[in-house]
Coordinates of C-alpha atoms in Angstrom, one line a residue:
X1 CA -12.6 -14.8 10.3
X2 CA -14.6 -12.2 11.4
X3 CA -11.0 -10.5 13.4
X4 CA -9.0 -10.8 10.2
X5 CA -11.6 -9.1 7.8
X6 CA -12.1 -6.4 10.8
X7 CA -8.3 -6.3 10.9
X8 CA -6.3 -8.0 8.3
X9 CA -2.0 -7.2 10.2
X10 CA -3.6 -9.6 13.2
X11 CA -0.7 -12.1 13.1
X12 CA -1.4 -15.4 13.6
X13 CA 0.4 -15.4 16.8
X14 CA -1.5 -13.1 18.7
X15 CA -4.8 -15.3 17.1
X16 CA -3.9 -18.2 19.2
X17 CA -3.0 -16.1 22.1
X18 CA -6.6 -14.0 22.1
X19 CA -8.1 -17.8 21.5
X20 CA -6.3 -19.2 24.7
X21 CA -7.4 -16.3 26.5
X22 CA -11.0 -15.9 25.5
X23 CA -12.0 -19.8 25.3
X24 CA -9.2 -21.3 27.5
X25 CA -8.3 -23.6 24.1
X26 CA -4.7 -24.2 23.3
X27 CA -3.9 -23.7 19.6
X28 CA -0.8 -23.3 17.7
X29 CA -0.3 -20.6 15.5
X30 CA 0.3 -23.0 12.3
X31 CA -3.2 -24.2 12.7
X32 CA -4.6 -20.9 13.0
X33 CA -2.7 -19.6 10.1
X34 CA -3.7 -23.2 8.1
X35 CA -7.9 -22.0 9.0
X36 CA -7.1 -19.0 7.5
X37 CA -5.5 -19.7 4.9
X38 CA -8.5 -22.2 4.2
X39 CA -10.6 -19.2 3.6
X40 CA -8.5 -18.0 0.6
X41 CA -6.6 -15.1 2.3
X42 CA -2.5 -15.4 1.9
X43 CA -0.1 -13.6 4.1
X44 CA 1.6 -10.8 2.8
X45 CA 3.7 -8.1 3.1
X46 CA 1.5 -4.8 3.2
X47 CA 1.8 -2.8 -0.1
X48 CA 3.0 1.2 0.8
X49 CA 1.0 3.3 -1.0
X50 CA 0.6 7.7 -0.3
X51 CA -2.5 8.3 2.1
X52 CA -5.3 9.9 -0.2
X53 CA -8.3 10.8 2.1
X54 CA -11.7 10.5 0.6
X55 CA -11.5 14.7 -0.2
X56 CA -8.9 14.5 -2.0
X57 CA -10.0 10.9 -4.1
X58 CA -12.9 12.6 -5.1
X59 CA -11.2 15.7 -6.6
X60 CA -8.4 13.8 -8.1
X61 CA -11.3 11.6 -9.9
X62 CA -12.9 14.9 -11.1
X63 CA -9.8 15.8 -12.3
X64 CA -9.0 12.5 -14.5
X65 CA -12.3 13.0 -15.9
X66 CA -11.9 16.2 -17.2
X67 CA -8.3 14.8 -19.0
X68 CA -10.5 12.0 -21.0
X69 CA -11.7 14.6 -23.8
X70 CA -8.2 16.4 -24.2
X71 CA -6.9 16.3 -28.2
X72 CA -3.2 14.8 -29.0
X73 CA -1.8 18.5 -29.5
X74 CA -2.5 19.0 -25.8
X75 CA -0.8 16.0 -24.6
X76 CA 2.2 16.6 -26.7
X77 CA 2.3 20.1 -24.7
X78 CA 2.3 17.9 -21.2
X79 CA 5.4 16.7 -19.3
X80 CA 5.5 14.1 -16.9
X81 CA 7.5 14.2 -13.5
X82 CA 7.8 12.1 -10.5
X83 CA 10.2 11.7 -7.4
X84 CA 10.7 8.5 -5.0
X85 CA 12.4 8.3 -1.8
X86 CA 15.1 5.5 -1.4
X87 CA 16.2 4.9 2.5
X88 CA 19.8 4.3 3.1
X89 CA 20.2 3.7 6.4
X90 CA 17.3 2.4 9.2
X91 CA 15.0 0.3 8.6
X92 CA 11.4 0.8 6.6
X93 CA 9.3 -1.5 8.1
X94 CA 7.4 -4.2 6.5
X95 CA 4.4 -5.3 8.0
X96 CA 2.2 -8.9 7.1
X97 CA -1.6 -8.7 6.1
X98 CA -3.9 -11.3 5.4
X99 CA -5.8 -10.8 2.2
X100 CA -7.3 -12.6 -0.5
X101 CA -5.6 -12.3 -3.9
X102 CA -6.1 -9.1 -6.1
X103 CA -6.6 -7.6 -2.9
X104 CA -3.0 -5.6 -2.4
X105 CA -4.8 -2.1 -3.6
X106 CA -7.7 -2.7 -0.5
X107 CA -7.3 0.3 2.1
X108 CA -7.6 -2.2 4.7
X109 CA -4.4 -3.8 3.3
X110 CA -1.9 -0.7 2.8
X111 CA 0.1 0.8 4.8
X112 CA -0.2 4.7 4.7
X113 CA 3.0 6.2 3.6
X114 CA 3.9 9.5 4.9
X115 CA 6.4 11.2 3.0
X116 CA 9.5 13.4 5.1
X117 CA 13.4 13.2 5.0
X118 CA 16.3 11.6 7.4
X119 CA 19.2 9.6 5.7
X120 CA 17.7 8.6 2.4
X121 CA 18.1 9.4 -1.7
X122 CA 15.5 11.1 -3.6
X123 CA 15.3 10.2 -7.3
X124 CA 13.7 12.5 -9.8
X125 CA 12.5 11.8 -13.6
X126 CA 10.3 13.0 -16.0
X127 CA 8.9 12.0 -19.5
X128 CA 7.1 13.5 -22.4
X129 CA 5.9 12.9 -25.5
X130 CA 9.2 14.2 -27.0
X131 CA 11.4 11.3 -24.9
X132 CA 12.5 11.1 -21.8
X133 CA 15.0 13.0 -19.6
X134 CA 18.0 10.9 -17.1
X135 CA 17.4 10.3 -13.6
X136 CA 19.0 13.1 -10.9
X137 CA 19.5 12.3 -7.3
X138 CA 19.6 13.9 -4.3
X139 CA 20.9 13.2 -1.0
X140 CA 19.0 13.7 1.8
X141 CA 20.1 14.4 5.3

């Protein structure tokens, strides 16, 4: 158990392979997946989330902080905007994890999504406290 906390996208494949190796004991990879899962940790598919290093976590706490005492005429004054990437063509990868439920926002369990172009859709919206605005689109090549 110790592999998986160290390194929760250890499939359980490569588990019974090391275990072969190591202590010259065959295993199958069910039964080594059935002892994990023994210990209350599920295999998923790893949860993409932006990379935030520690720097930048600490000044975008600060930040949220300073937003708690803000009145309702400031807010009204605020709009809202965000973009997503959509691929069209290739293949995004989804990798497996083992973790324990409620765990999908761990750093240990996310893949780190780095954000560039190639073949894909970005969508762009925004909201305020006015309504909201349509969707626009933009290919990406």
């Amino acid at each position: 158990m110790h592999k998986i906390r160290k390194n929760p996208t250890l499939s359980a494949v490569k588990l019974a392979t090391e275990l072969e190796k190591r202590f010259a004991i065959k295993v199958s990879p069910e039964t080594v997946s059935r002892v994990i899962r023994s210990y209350g940790y599920n295999s998923r598919v790893a949860r993409r989330k932006s990379f935030v290093n520690e720097g930048t976590r600490k000044v975008r706490l600060y930040f949220a902080k300073s937003m708690l005492d803000k009145d309702i005429s400031f807010w009204e004054s605020v709009i809202f905007v965000d973009e997503s990437k959509f691929n069209i063509f290739g293949f995004a990868g989804r990798i497996g994890v083992w973790r324990k439920p409620n765990e999908e926002l761990n750093p240990k369990t996310l893949l780190p999504n780095v954000e560039h172009g190639n073949g894909g859709i970005m969508v762009y919206g925004c909201f305020a406290a006015s309504g909201m605005e349509n969707l626009v689109s933009q290919k990406i090549i």
